[in-house]
Amino acid sequence: MNILPSVLKNLIDKLTILPGVGPKSAQRMALHILQYKQSQAIALADGLKACIDNIVTCDRCKNFADANPCKICTDSTRNQHVLCIVETLSDLISIEQTGGFQGVYFVLSGHLSPIDQIGPEELNIPTLLSRIHSEPIDEIILATNATIEGETTAHYIVSHLPDQIKVTRLAAGIPIGTELEFLNTNTLFHALQERKEVAT
């Protein structure tokens, strides 16, 4: 017998779409929200709605932003000739937090995964390649995760790049199977600074 009100059950179901949140965690979160002061719960809902209404995707790099193009793409102090390719926005944020990169980005929003029917088109790779061919890019940093899927994605991108572009990969120090967002800032900073050139 389900003793939960239908609107509460609906909230729990919606929370399970979040990564790493199962039914039990979703129920705990929903009940916690209901125990807030009403003003806090409404502020949370308003904050979520404000993001949905105002956050856009940058056409150039696929970063989330409040303007299109985003602040990184329009920053004249950044090196527009060095392009760092990352899997997720979390990876971009992790690299930015190192303070060690002053180029620009492209966010794939995932990695190649034939079993999940995620191919180049789903990752905007054609858009990425078009950008690379139309802009004066001198170096591409492949900052995909050190996983099988991340390596496969990096290899696919390299196989479609012009020969004259320098391609580098984050240096050793990142354990195999590790996702960038879980690395400490110091490790990621050194991996970025000591990146290695990739044969194309």
XYZ file of C-alpha atoms in Angstrom:
200
model
C 0.000 0.000 0.000
C 1.385 3.412 -0.989
C 0.905 5.843 1.886
C 2.601 8.776 0.139
C 0.509 11.563 -1.391
C 0.567 11.387 -5.186
C 2.272 14.783 -5.561
C 5.057 13.673 -3.204
C 5.465 10.389 -5.052
C 5.680 12.370 -8.297
C 8.456 14.563 -6.839
C 10.365 11.456 -5.728
C 10.036 9.952 -9.214
C 11.339 13.183 -10.775
C 14.346 13.308 -8.434
C 15.467 9.830 -9.546
C 16.449 11.244 -12.945
C 19.441 12.890 -11.242
C 22.726 10.973 -11.591
C 23.443 8.663 -8.660
C 20.014 9.210 -7.093
C 17.980 6.052 -6.539
C 14.465 5.771 -5.089
C 15.630 5.779 -1.450
C 17.869 8.831 -1.901
C 15.129 10.603 -3.852
C 12.620 9.927 -1.076
C 15.059 11.249 1.537
C 15.670 14.399 -0.536
C 11.959 15.013 -1.131
C 11.102 14.630 2.554
C 13.988 16.916 3.481
C 12.719 19.591 1.076
C 9.249 19.376 2.613
C 10.752 19.932 6.055
C 12.295 23.254 4.934
C 10.623 26.470 5.873
C 8.145 27.174 3.088
C 10.191 30.193 1.963
C 13.314 28.008 1.578
C 11.477 25.382 -0.466
C 9.998 28.071 -2.710
C 13.444 29.688 -3.111
C 14.827 26.300 -4.197
C 12.034 25.868 -6.750
C 12.483 29.450 -7.967
C 16.231 28.910 -8.362
C 15.646 25.805 -10.465
C 13.073 27.586 -12.624
C 15.373 30.591 -13.082
C 18.113 28.281 -14.391
C 15.718 26.571 -16.795
C 14.413 29.921 -18.048
C 17.729 31.765 -18.350
C 20.556 29.301 -18.998
C 21.416 28.795 -22.666
C 23.918 26.624 -24.526
C 26.785 28.489 -26.175
C 26.671 27.732 -29.906
C 30.456 27.875 -30.169
C 31.583 25.648 -27.296
C 28.372 24.008 -25.938
C 29.023 25.426 -22.459
C 26.049 26.453 -20.316
C 25.891 30.228 -19.941
C 23.625 33.202 -19.418
C 24.573 34.634 -22.825
C 25.382 33.215 -26.262
C 28.295 33.157 -26.956
C 29.526 32.514 -23.423
C 31.968 34.591 -21.346
C 34.866 32.219 -22.029
C 34.409 32.368 -25.816
C 34.167 36.183 -25.822
C 37.059 36.803 -23.408
C 39.718 38.610 -25.460
C 42.411 37.774 -22.881
C 42.102 34.037 -23.532
C 44.155 32.211 -26.157
C 41.631 31.503 -28.920
C 44.177 29.294 -30.721
C 44.284 26.566 -28.033
C 41.148 24.420 -27.818
C 40.525 22.038 -24.915
C 37.983 19.291 -25.597
C 36.172 17.944 -22.528
C 33.386 15.421 -22.022
C 31.229 17.369 -19.588
C 30.620 20.807 -18.158
C 31.873 19.432 -14.818
C 35.215 18.699 -16.522
C 35.374 22.269 -17.866
C 34.714 23.633 -14.377
C 37.404 21.354 -12.891
C 39.995 22.589 -15.402
C 39.004 26.231 -14.874
C 39.449 25.801 -11.117
C 43.115 24.865 -11.631
C 43.811 28.356 -12.989
C 46.270 26.686 -15.367
C 44.432 26.993 -18.675
C 43.756 30.197 -20.579
C 42.521 28.798 -23.881
C 38.976 27.979 -24.996
C 36.805 24.865 -24.813
C 34.436 22.520 -26.560
C 32.081 20.438 -24.391
C 31.100 17.108 -25.976
C 28.353 16.385 -23.421
C 29.401 12.747 -23.149
C 31.541 10.143 -24.883
C 31.141 7.688 -27.741
C 29.175 4.635 -26.646
C 27.776 2.431 -29.424
C 26.009 0.207 -26.875
C 24.033 3.279 -25.723
C 23.592 4.467 -29.317
C 25.726 7.554 -28.687
C 27.637 8.354 -31.852
C 29.504 11.407 -33.200
C 26.296 13.298 -34.030
C 24.952 12.970 -30.473
C 28.186 14.528 -29.179
C 28.204 17.420 -31.672
C 31.486 16.113 -33.099
C 30.577 17.339 -36.627
C 30.116 20.840 -35.121
C 33.473 20.503 -33.340
C 35.275 19.443 -36.533
C 33.660 22.278 -38.482
C 34.920 24.740 -35.869
C 38.427 23.287 -35.987
C 38.518 23.577 -39.789
C 37.160 27.140 -39.839
C 39.108 28.727 -36.960
C 42.885 29.269 -36.596
C 43.418 26.528 -33.992
C 47.097 25.781 -33.274
C 46.696 23.170 -30.527
C 43.974 20.804 -29.412
C 44.096 19.423 -25.878
C 42.185 16.163 -25.566
C 40.895 16.232 -21.988
C 38.506 13.313 -22.256
C 38.397 10.972 -19.274
C 40.978 8.217 -18.760
C 38.359 5.538 -19.419
C 37.858 3.170 -22.351
C 35.048 5.390 -23.637
C 37.110 8.549 -23.169
C 40.090 7.047 -25.002
C 37.837 5.818 -27.828
C 36.322 9.278 -28.174
C 39.767 10.922 -28.214
C 41.003 8.457 -30.856
C 37.968 9.123 -33.055
C 38.515 12.890 -32.879
C 42.254 12.575 -33.643
C 41.498 10.453 -36.708
C 39.446 13.319 -38.176
C 41.823 16.225 -37.479
C 43.975 18.130 -39.988
C 47.604 16.967 -39.917
C 49.051 20.412 -39.185
C 47.315 20.852 -35.824
C 49.278 19.973 -32.688
C 47.311 17.506 -30.545
C 48.107 16.914 -26.869
C 46.695 14.697 -24.141
C 46.673 15.280 -20.385
C 49.855 13.877 -18.821
C 50.303 10.837 -16.641
C 49.107 11.140 -13.078
C 45.482 10.565 -13.941
C 44.661 6.964 -12.986
C 43.025 4.817 -15.668
C 39.266 4.808 -15.230
C 39.194 8.175 -13.446
C 36.849 10.993 -14.425
C 38.324 14.502 -14.390
C 35.711 16.024 -12.092
C 36.872 13.720 -9.260
C 40.558 14.700 -9.457
C 42.023 17.156 -6.998
C 42.932 20.537 -8.451
C 46.693 20.048 -8.019
C 46.770 16.719 -9.910
C 44.702 18.153 -12.742
C 46.848 21.306 -12.902
C 50.043 19.260 -13.343
C 48.408 16.911 -15.857
C 47.429 19.959 -17.894
C 50.825 21.675 -17.647
C 52.742 18.485 -18.546
C 50.436 17.336 -21.343
C 51.993 15.110 -24.010
C 51.787 15.435 -27.778
C 49.702 12.811 -29.576
C 50.752 11.358 -32.923
C 48.145 12.100 -35.593
